[in-house]
């Protein structure tokens, strides 16, 4: 299947899943206001900008309350690896463009609740050599990025637990089979 056709199908699936899950959120938000779509979008935006800023400043501890221990540990390791390689993350012009609920799983207890969100943003990111402050060309990434972000309940609201790049995901495995059944 050609890349353009795959992108069209993916976009259609995201729109359809989003519509279905917005309706579900509307229904269940009567019982839990943290599941109101507007509230979720705001929470995702807060997490997005705090995590992006923390990543950019190589101080992921600033975002600890907005992510799971598992993700915090993984990001901490990545930042330590960059320090070991004498590199600094840079991210500029960060904009959250769109957020859509792709999968909503709410159980009888809060322990297993999660929500997968489609997140579209723009940024210019690259790494600097810490000593020379010169940009490392092969790390330049600018433009649009599209990912799936999984949120779970934390003690102070929804927190980021996992991120997946669209191209790294077989939607059939992650979403399609569960949502269509």
JSON list of C-alpha atoms in Angstrom, two decimals:
[
{"chain": "A", "resi": 1, "resn": "UNK", "atom": "CA", "xyz": [0.00, 0.00, 0.00]},
{"chain": "A", "resi": 2, "resn": "UNK", "atom": "CA", "xyz": [1.36, 3.41, -0.92]},
{"chain": "A", "resi": 3, "resn": "UNK", "atom": "CA", "xyz": [2.28, 5.87, 1.81]},
{"chain": "A", "resi": 4, "resn": "UNK", "atom": "CA", "xyz": [-0.36, 8.39, 0.71]},
{"chain": "A", "resi": 5, "resn": "UNK", "atom": "CA", "xyz": [-3.11, 5.77, 0.74]},
{"chain": "A", "resi": 6, "resn": "UNK", "atom": "CA", "xyz": [-1.96, 4.54, 4.15]},
{"chain": "A", "resi": 7, "resn": "UNK", "atom": "CA", "xyz": [-2.04, 8.12, 5.51]},
{"chain": "A", "resi": 8, "resn": "UNK", "atom": "CA", "xyz": [-5.56, 8.69, 4.15]},
{"chain": "A", "resi": 9, "resn": "UNK", "atom": "CA", "xyz": [-6.82, 5.47, 5.73]},
{"chain": "A", "resi": 10, "resn": "UNK", "atom": "CA", "xyz": [-5.09, 6.31, 9.01]},
{"chain": "A", "resi": 11, "resn": "UNK", "atom": "CA", "xyz": [-6.59, 9.83, 9.04]},
{"chain": "A", "resi": 12, "resn": "UNK", "atom": "CA", "xyz": [-10.06, 8.42, 8.37]},
{"chain": "A", "resi": 13, "resn": "UNK", "atom": "CA", "xyz": [-9.66, 5.87, 11.18]},
{"chain": "A", "resi": 14, "resn": "UNK", "atom": "CA", "xyz": [-8.47, 8.55, 13.61]},
{"chain": "A", "resi": 15, "resn": "UNK", "atom": "CA", "xyz": [-11.48, 10.75, 12.80]},
{"chain": "A", "resi": 16, "resn": "UNK", "atom": "CA", "xyz": [-13.93, 7.85, 13.19]},
{"chain": "A", "resi": 17, "resn": "UNK", "atom": "CA", "xyz": [-12.39, 6.66, 16.46]},
{"chain": "A", "resi": 18, "resn": "UNK", "atom": "CA", "xyz": [-12.31, 10.19, 17.78]},
{"chain": "A", "resi": 19, "resn": "UNK", "atom": "CA", "xyz": [-16.02, 10.75, 17.06]},
{"chain": "A", "resi": 20, "resn": "UNK", "atom": "CA", "xyz": [-16.94, 7.49, 18.78]},
{"chain": "A", "resi": 21, "resn": "UNK", "atom": "CA", "xyz": [-14.78, 8.21, 21.82]},
{"chain": "A", "resi": 22, "resn": "UNK", "atom": "CA", "xyz": [-15.94, 11.82, 22.17]},
{"chain": "A", "resi": 23, "resn": "UNK", "atom": "CA", "xyz": [-19.50, 10.49, 22.44]},
{"chain": "A", "resi": 24, "resn": "UNK", "atom": "CA", "xyz": [-18.37, 7.94, 25.02]},
{"chain": "A", "resi": 25, "resn": "UNK", "atom": "CA", "xyz": [-16.59, 10.66, 27.01]},
{"chain": "A", "resi": 26, "resn": "UNK", "atom": "CA", "xyz": [-19.70, 12.84, 26.86]},
{"chain": "A", "resi": 27, "resn": "UNK", "atom": "CA", "xyz": [-21.75, 10.02, 28.37]},
{"chain": "A", "resi": 28, "resn": "UNK", "atom": "CA", "xyz": [-19.36, 8.97, 31.12]},
{"chain": "A", "resi": 29, "resn": "UNK", "atom": "CA", "xyz": [-18.34, 12.53, 32.04]},
{"chain": "A", "resi": 30, "resn": "UNK", "atom": "CA", "xyz": [-21.74, 12.85, 33.74]},
{"chain": "A", "resi": 31, "resn": "UNK", "atom": "CA", "xyz": [-20.30, 10.56, 36.41]},
{"chain": "A", "resi": 32, "resn": "UNK", "atom": "CA", "xyz": [-16.68, 11.72, 36.33]},
{"chain": "A", "resi": 33, "resn": "UNK", "atom": "CA", "xyz": [-15.90, 15.31, 35.31]},
{"chain": "A", "resi": 34, "resn": "UNK", "atom": "CA", "xyz": [-12.21, 14.46, 34.67]},
{"chain": "A", "resi": 35, "resn": "UNK", "atom": "CA", "xyz": [-13.48, 12.63, 31.59]},
{"chain": "A", "resi": 36, "resn": "UNK", "atom": "CA", "xyz": [-15.12, 15.67, 30.04]},
{"chain": "A", "resi": 37, "resn": "UNK", "atom": "CA", "xyz": [-13.46, 16.12, 26.65]},
{"chain": "A", "resi": 38, "resn": "UNK", "atom": "CA", "xyz": [-12.62, 19.79, 27.19]},
{"chain": "A", "resi": 39, "resn": "UNK", "atom": "CA", "xyz": [-11.06, 19.00, 30.58]},
{"chain": "A", "resi": 40, "resn": "UNK", "atom": "CA", "xyz": [-9.04, 16.13, 29.08]},
{"chain": "A", "resi": 41, "resn": "UNK", "atom": "CA", "xyz": [-7.81, 18.32, 26.21]},
{"chain": "A", "resi": 42, "resn": "UNK", "atom": "CA", "xyz": [-6.67, 20.93, 28.72]},
{"chain": "A", "resi": 43, "resn": "UNK", "atom": "CA", "xyz": [-4.89, 18.29, 30.81]},
{"chain": "A", "resi": 44, "resn": "UNK", "atom": "CA", "xyz": [-3.17, 16.87, 27.72]},
{"chain": "A", "resi": 45, "resn": "UNK", "atom": "CA", "xyz": [-2.04, 20.39, 26.76]},
{"chain": "A", "resi": 46, "resn": "UNK", "atom": "CA", "xyz": [-0.61, 21.01, 30.23]},
{"chain": "A", "resi": 47, "resn": "UNK", "atom": "CA", "xyz": [1.25, 17.68, 30.18]},
{"chain": "A", "resi": 48, "resn": "UNK", "atom": "CA", "xyz": [2.43, 18.31, 26.63]},
{"chain": "A", "resi": 49, "resn": "UNK", "atom": "CA", "xyz": [3.97, 21.72, 27.28]},
{"chain": "A", "resi": 50, "resn": "UNK", "atom": "CA", "xyz": [5.49, 20.85, 30.66]},
{"chain": "A", "resi": 51, "resn": "UNK", "atom": "CA", "xyz": [7.05, 17.64, 29.34]},
{"chain": "A", "resi": 52, "resn": "UNK", "atom": "CA", "xyz": [8.34, 19.35, 26.18]},
{"chain": "A", "resi": 53, "resn": "UNK", "atom": "CA", "xyz": [9.88, 22.17, 28.23]},
{"chain": "A", "resi": 54, "resn": "UNK", "atom": "CA", "xyz": [11.44, 19.74, 30.71]},
{"chain": "A", "resi": 55, "resn": "UNK", "atom": "CA", "xyz": [12.86, 17.64, 27.90]},
{"chain": "A", "resi": 56, "resn": "UNK", "atom": "CA", "xyz": [14.26, 20.75, 26.26]},
{"chain": "A", "resi": 57, "resn": "UNK", "atom": "CA", "xyz": [15.92, 21.89, 29.49]},
{"chain": "A", "resi": 58, "resn": "UNK", "atom": "CA", "xyz": [17.30, 18.41, 30.21]},
{"chain": "A", "resi": 59, "resn": "UNK", "atom": "CA", "xyz": [15.50, 18.52, 33.56]},
{"chain": "A", "resi": 60, "resn": "UNK", "atom": "CA", "xyz": [12.83, 15.87, 33.28]},
{"chain": "A", "resi": 61, "resn": "UNK", "atom": "CA", "xyz": [12.29, 16.05, 37.04]},
{"chain": "A", "resi": 62, "resn": "UNK", "atom": "CA", "xyz": [10.23, 19.20, 36.43]},
{"chain": "A", "resi": 63, "resn": "UNK", "atom": "CA", "xyz": [7.65, 17.01, 34.67]},
{"chain": "A", "resi": 64, "resn": "UNK", "atom": "CA", "xyz": [7.66, 14.13, 37.15]},
{"chain": "A", "resi": 65, "resn": "UNK", "atom": "CA", "xyz": [4.09, 14.83, 38.34]},
{"chain": "A", "resi": 66, "resn": "UNK", "atom": "CA", "xyz": [2.81, 14.64, 34.76]},
{"chain": "A", "resi": 67, "resn": "UNK", "atom": "CA", "xyz": [4.08, 11.17, 33.86]},
{"chain": "A", "resi": 68, "resn": "UNK", "atom": "CA", "xyz": [4.13, 7.65, 35.23]},
{"chain": "A", "resi": 69, "resn": "UNK", "atom": "CA", "xyz": [7.16, 6.30, 37.08]},
{"chain": "A", "resi": 70, "resn": "UNK", "atom": "CA", "xyz": [7.83, 3.98, 34.13]},
{"chain": "A", "resi": 71, "resn": "UNK", "atom": "CA", "xyz": [7.96, 6.86, 31.64]},
{"chain": "A", "resi": 72, "resn": "UNK", "atom": "CA", "xyz": [9.88, 9.11, 34.03]},
{"chain": "A", "resi": 73, "resn": "UNK", "atom": "CA", "xyz": [12.54, 6.42, 34.43]},
{"chain": "A", "resi": 74, "resn": "UNK", "atom": "CA", "xyz": [12.80, 5.95, 30.66]},
{"chain": "A", "resi": 75, "resn": "UNK", "atom": "CA", "xyz": [13.11, 9.70, 29.97]},
{"chain": "A", "resi": 76, "resn": "UNK", "atom": "CA", "xyz": [15.65, 10.09, 32.79]},
{"chain": "A", "resi": 77, "resn": "UNK", "atom": "CA", "xyz": [17.79, 7.38, 31.22]},
{"chain": "A", "resi": 78, "resn": "UNK", "atom": "CA", "xyz": [17.59, 9.08, 27.82]},
{"chain": "A", "resi": 79, "resn": "UNK", "atom": "CA", "xyz": [18.66, 12.41, 29.29]},
{"chain": "A", "resi": 80, "resn": "UNK", "atom": "CA", "xyz": [21.53, 10.75, 31.17]},
{"chain": "A", "resi": 81, "resn": "UNK", "atom": "CA", "xyz": [22.64, 9.11, 27.91]},
{"chain": "A", "resi": 82, "resn": "UNK", "atom": "CA", "xyz": [22.66, 12.52, 26.24]},
{"chain": "A", "resi": 83, "resn": "UNK", "atom": "CA", "xyz": [24.75, 13.96, 29.07]},
{"chain": "A", "resi": 84, "resn": "UNK", "atom": "CA", "xyz": [27.17, 11.06, 28.76]},
{"chain": "A", "resi": 85, "resn": "UNK", "atom": "CA", "xyz": [27.47, 11.82, 25.03]},
{"chain": "A", "resi": 86, "resn": "UNK", "atom": "CA", "xyz": [27.95, 15.52, 25.87]},
{"chain": "A", "resi": 87, "resn": "UNK", "atom": "CA", "xyz": [24.75, 16.62, 24.13]},
{"chain": "A", "resi": 88, "resn": "UNK", "atom": "CA", "xyz": [21.95, 19.04, 24.94]},
{"chain": "A", "resi": 89, "resn": "UNK", "atom": "CA", "xyz": [18.35, 18.84, 23.71]},
{"chain": "A", "resi": 90, "resn": "UNK", "atom": "CA", "xyz": [16.91, 21.90, 22.03]},
{"chain": "A", "resi": 91, "resn": "UNK", "atom": "CA", "xyz": [13.24, 22.30, 21.10]},
{"chain": "A", "resi": 92, "resn": "UNK", "atom": "CA", "xyz": [11.80, 25.50, 19.69]},
{"chain": "A", "resi": 93, "resn": "UNK", "atom": "CA", "xyz": [8.49, 26.77, 18.37]},
{"chain": "A", "resi": 94, "resn": "UNK", "atom": "CA", "xyz": [6.55, 24.03, 20.15]},
{"chain": "A", "resi": 95, "resn": "UNK", "atom": "CA", "xyz": [2.84, 24.05, 19.33]},
{"chain": "A", "resi": 96, "resn": "UNK", "atom": "CA", "xyz": [0.16, 21.52, 20.22]},
{"chain": "A", "resi": 97, "resn": "UNK", "atom": "CA", "xyz": [-2.01, 21.45, 17.09]},
{"chain": "A", "resi": 98, "resn": "UNK", "atom": "CA", "xyz": [-4.59, 18.76, 17.76]},
{"chain": "A", "resi": 99, "resn": "UNK", "atom": "CA", "xyz": [-5.67, 16.19, 20.33]},
{"chain": "A", "resi": 100, "resn": "UNK", "atom": "CA", "xyz": [-8.22, 13.43, 19.70]},
{"chain": "A", "resi": 101, "resn": "UNK", "atom": "CA", "xyz": [-9.34, 10.55, 21.93]},
{"chain": "A", "resi": 102, "resn": "UNK", "atom": "CA", "xyz": [-8.63, 7.26, 20.14]},
{"chain": "A", "resi": 103, "resn": "UNK", "atom": "CA", "xyz": [-9.39, 4.72, 22.85]},
{"chain": "A", "resi": 104, "resn": "UNK", "atom": "CA", "xyz": [-11.10, 5.15, 26.22]},
{"chain": "A", "resi": 105, "resn": "UNK", "atom": "CA", "xyz": [-11.06, 2.32, 28.73]},
{"chain": "A", "resi": 106, "resn": "UNK", "atom": "CA", "xyz": [-12.79, 3.05, 32.03]},
{"chain": "A", "resi": 107, "resn": "UNK", "atom": "CA", "xyz": [-13.37, 0.27, 34.55]},
{"chain": "A", "resi": 108, "resn": "UNK", "atom": "CA", "xyz": [-15.20, 0.00, 37.83]},
{"chain": "A", "resi": 109, "resn": "UNK", "atom": "CA", "xyz": [-12.07, 1.07, 39.69]},
{"chain": "A", "resi": 110, "resn": "UNK", "atom": "CA", "xyz": [-9.71, 3.88, 38.71]},
{"chain": "A", "resi": 111, "resn": "UNK", "atom": "CA", "xyz": [-6.68, 1.56, 38.81]},
{"chain": "A", "resi": 112, "resn": "UNK", "atom": "CA", "xyz": [-6.95, 0.31, 35.24]},
{"chain": "A", "resi": 113, "resn": "UNK", "atom": "CA", "xyz": [-8.39, 3.35, 33.47]},
{"chain": "A", "resi": 114, "resn": "UNK", "atom": "CA", "xyz": [-6.53, 4.66, 30.46]},
{"chain": "A", "resi": 115, "resn": "UNK", "atom": "CA", "xyz": [-7.05, 6.86, 27.44]},
{"chain": "A", "resi": 116, "resn": "UNK", "atom": "CA", "xyz": [-5.08, 6.83, 24.19]},
{"chain": "A", "resi": 117, "resn": "UNK", "atom": "CA", "xyz": [-4.94, 10.25, 22.55]},
{"chain": "A", "resi": 118, "resn": "UNK", "atom": "CA", "xyz": [-3.81, 11.15, 19.06]},
{"chain": "A", "resi": 119, "resn": "UNK", "atom": "CA", "xyz": [-1.45, 14.10, 19.51]},
{"chain": "A", "resi": 120, "resn": "UNK", "atom": "CA", "xyz": [-0.36, 16.32, 16.64]},
{"chain": "A", "resi": 121, "resn": "UNK", "atom": "CA", "xyz": [2.18, 19.05, 17.20]},
{"chain": "A", "resi": 122, "resn": "UNK", "atom": "CA", "xyz": [4.91, 21.06, 15.58]},
{"chain": "A", "resi": 123, "resn": "UNK", "atom": "CA", "xyz": [8.41, 21.83, 16.79]},
{"chain": "A", "resi": 124, "resn": "UNK", "atom": "CA", "xyz": [11.94, 22.31, 15.70]},
{"chain": "A", "resi": 125, "resn": "UNK", "atom": "CA", "xyz": [14.22, 20.03, 17.67]},
{"chain": "A", "resi": 126, "resn": "UNK", "atom": "CA", "xyz": [17.88, 19.18, 17.54]},
{"chain": "A", "resi": 127, "resn": "UNK", "atom": "CA", "xyz": [20.85, 18.51, 19.77]},
{"chain": "A", "resi": 128, "resn": "UNK", "atom": "CA", "xyz": [23.84, 20.67, 20.56]},
{"chain": "A", "resi": 129, "resn": "UNK", "atom": "CA", "xyz": [27.33, 19.61, 21.42]},
{"chain": "A", "resi": 130, "resn": "UNK", "atom": "CA", "xyz": [27.58, 20.73, 25.06]},
{"chain": "A", "resi": 131, "resn": "UNK", "atom": "CA", "xyz": [31.11, 22.09, 24.70]},
{"chain": "A", "resi": 132, "resn": "UNK", "atom": "CA", "xyz": [31.09, 23.79, 21.31]},
{"chain": "A", "resi": 133, "resn": "UNK", "atom": "CA", "xyz": [27.37, 24.69, 21.40]},
{"chain": "A", "resi": 134, "resn": "UNK", "atom": "CA", "xyz": [27.20, 23.76, 17.71]},
{"chain": "A", "resi": 135, "resn": "UNK", "atom": "CA", "xyz": [24.17, 21.96, 16.32]},
{"chain": "A", "resi": 136, "resn": "UNK", "atom": "CA", "xyz": [24.53, 18.31, 15.42]},
{"chain": "A", "resi": 137, "resn": "UNK", "atom": "CA", "xyz": [23.07, 18.22, 11.91]},
{"chain": "A", "resi": 138, "resn": "UNK", "atom": "CA", "xyz": [21.85, 14.63, 11.89]},
{"chain": "A", "resi": 139, "resn": "UNK", "atom": "CA", "xyz": [19.61, 15.35, 14.90]},
{"chain": "A", "resi": 140, "resn": "UNK", "atom": "CA", "xyz": [17.63, 18.15, 13.24]},
{"chain": "A", "resi": 141, "resn": "UNK", "atom": "CA", "xyz": [13.91, 17.39, 13.18]},
{"chain": "A", "resi": 142, "resn": "UNK", "atom": "CA", "xyz": [11.50, 20.14, 12.30]},
{"chain": "A", "resi": 143, "resn": "UNK", "atom": "CA", "xyz": [7.92, 20.20, 11.32]},
{"chain": "A", "resi": 144, "resn": "UNK", "atom": "CA", "xyz": [4.86, 18.21, 12.25]},
{"chain": "A", "resi": 145, "resn": "UNK", "atom": "CA", "xyz": [4.92, 15.20, 14.53]},
{"chain": "A", "resi": 146, "resn": "UNK", "atom": "CA", "xyz": [2.04, 12.81, 15.16]},
{"chain": "A", "resi": 147, "resn": "UNK", "atom": "CA", "xyz": [1.98, 10.38, 18.04]},
{"chain": "A", "resi": 148, "resn": "UNK", "atom": "CA", "xyz": [-0.30, 8.35, 20.23]},
{"chain": "A", "resi": 149, "resn": "UNK", "atom": "CA", "xyz": [-0.10, 9.23, 23.92]},
{"chain": "A", "resi": 150, "resn": "UNK", "atom": "CA", "xyz": [-1.48, 6.93, 26.62]},
{"chain": "A", "resi": 151, "resn": "UNK", "atom": "CA", "xyz": [-2.76, 8.58, 29.78]},
{"chain": "A", "resi": 152, "resn": "UNK", "atom": "CA", "xyz": [-3.50, 6.84, 33.06]},
{"chain": "A", "resi": 153, "resn": "UNK", "atom": "CA", "xyz": [-4.93, 8.19, 36.29]},
{"chain": "A", "resi": 154, "resn": "UNK", "atom": "CA", "xyz": [-2.39, 9.69, 38.64]},
{"chain": "A", "resi": 155, "resn": "UNK", "atom": "CA", "xyz": [-2.87, 11.06, 42.13]},
{"chain": "A", "resi": 156, "resn": "UNK", "atom": "CA", "xyz": [-3.37, 14.58, 40.75]},
{"chain": "A", "resi": 157, "resn": "UNK", "atom": "CA", "xyz": [-5.11, 13.83, 37.46]},
{"chain": "A", "resi": 158, "resn": "UNK", "atom": "CA", "xyz": [-4.36, 12.13, 34.17]},
{"chain": "A", "resi": 159, "resn": "UNK", "atom": "CA", "xyz": [-0.65, 11.52, 33.55]},
{"chain": "A", "resi": 160, "resn": "UNK", "atom": "CA", "xyz": [1.31, 10.39, 30.51]},
{"chain": "A", "resi": 161, "resn": "UNK", "atom": "CA", "xyz": [2.27, 6.72, 30.61]},
{"chain": "A", "resi": 162, "resn": "UNK", "atom": "CA", "xyz": [3.44, 5.88, 27.10]},
{"chain": "A", "resi": 163, "resn": "UNK", "atom": "CA", "xyz": [4.10, 7.49, 23.71]},
{"chain": "A", "resi": 164, "resn": "UNK", "atom": "CA", "xyz": [4.14, 5.85, 20.31]},
{"chain": "A", "resi": 165, "resn": "UNK", "atom": "CA", "xyz": [5.02, 7.36, 16.95]},
{"chain": "A", "resi": 166, "resn": "UNK", "atom": "CA", "xyz": [2.33, 6.72, 14.35]},
{"chain": "A", "resi": 167, "resn": "UNK", "atom": "CA", "xyz": [4.74, 5.02, 11.98]},
{"chain": "A", "resi": 168, "resn": "UNK", "atom": "CA", "xyz": [5.88, 2.63, 14.72]},
{"chain": "A", "resi": 169, "resn": "UNK", "atom": "CA", "xyz": [2.38, 1.36, 15.42]},
{"chain": "A", "resi": 170, "resn": "UNK", "atom": "CA", "xyz": [0.24, -1.22, 13.77]},
{"chain": "A", "resi": 171, "resn": "UNK", "atom": "CA", "xyz": [-3.13, 0.38, 14.47]},
{"chain": "A", "resi": 172, "resn": "UNK", "atom": "CA", "xyz": [-4.78, -2.99, 14.00]},
{"chain": "A", "resi": 173, "resn": "UNK", "atom": "CA", "xyz": [-2.85, -4.36, 16.96]},
{"chain": "A", "resi": 174, "resn": "UNK", "atom": "CA", "xyz": [-3.22, -1.33, 19.24]},
{"chain": "A", "resi": 175, "resn": "UNK", "atom": "CA", "xyz": [-6.66, 0.03, 18.49]},
{"chain": "A", "resi": 176, "resn": "UNK", "atom": "CA", "xyz": [-8.66, -1.30, 15.57]},
{"chain": "A", "resi": 177, "resn": "UNK", "atom": "CA", "xyz": [-9.38, -4.80, 16.87]},
{"chain": "A", "resi": 178, "resn": "UNK", "atom": "CA", "xyz": [-10.48, -3.59, 20.30]},
{"chain": "A", "resi": 179, "resn": "UNK", "atom": "CA", "xyz": [-12.57, -0.69, 19.03]},
{"chain": "A", "resi": 180, "resn": "UNK", "atom": "CA", "xyz": [-14.33, -2.65, 16.31]},
{"chain": "A", "resi": 181, "resn": "UNK", "atom": "CA", "xyz": [-15.26, -5.61, 18.50]}
]
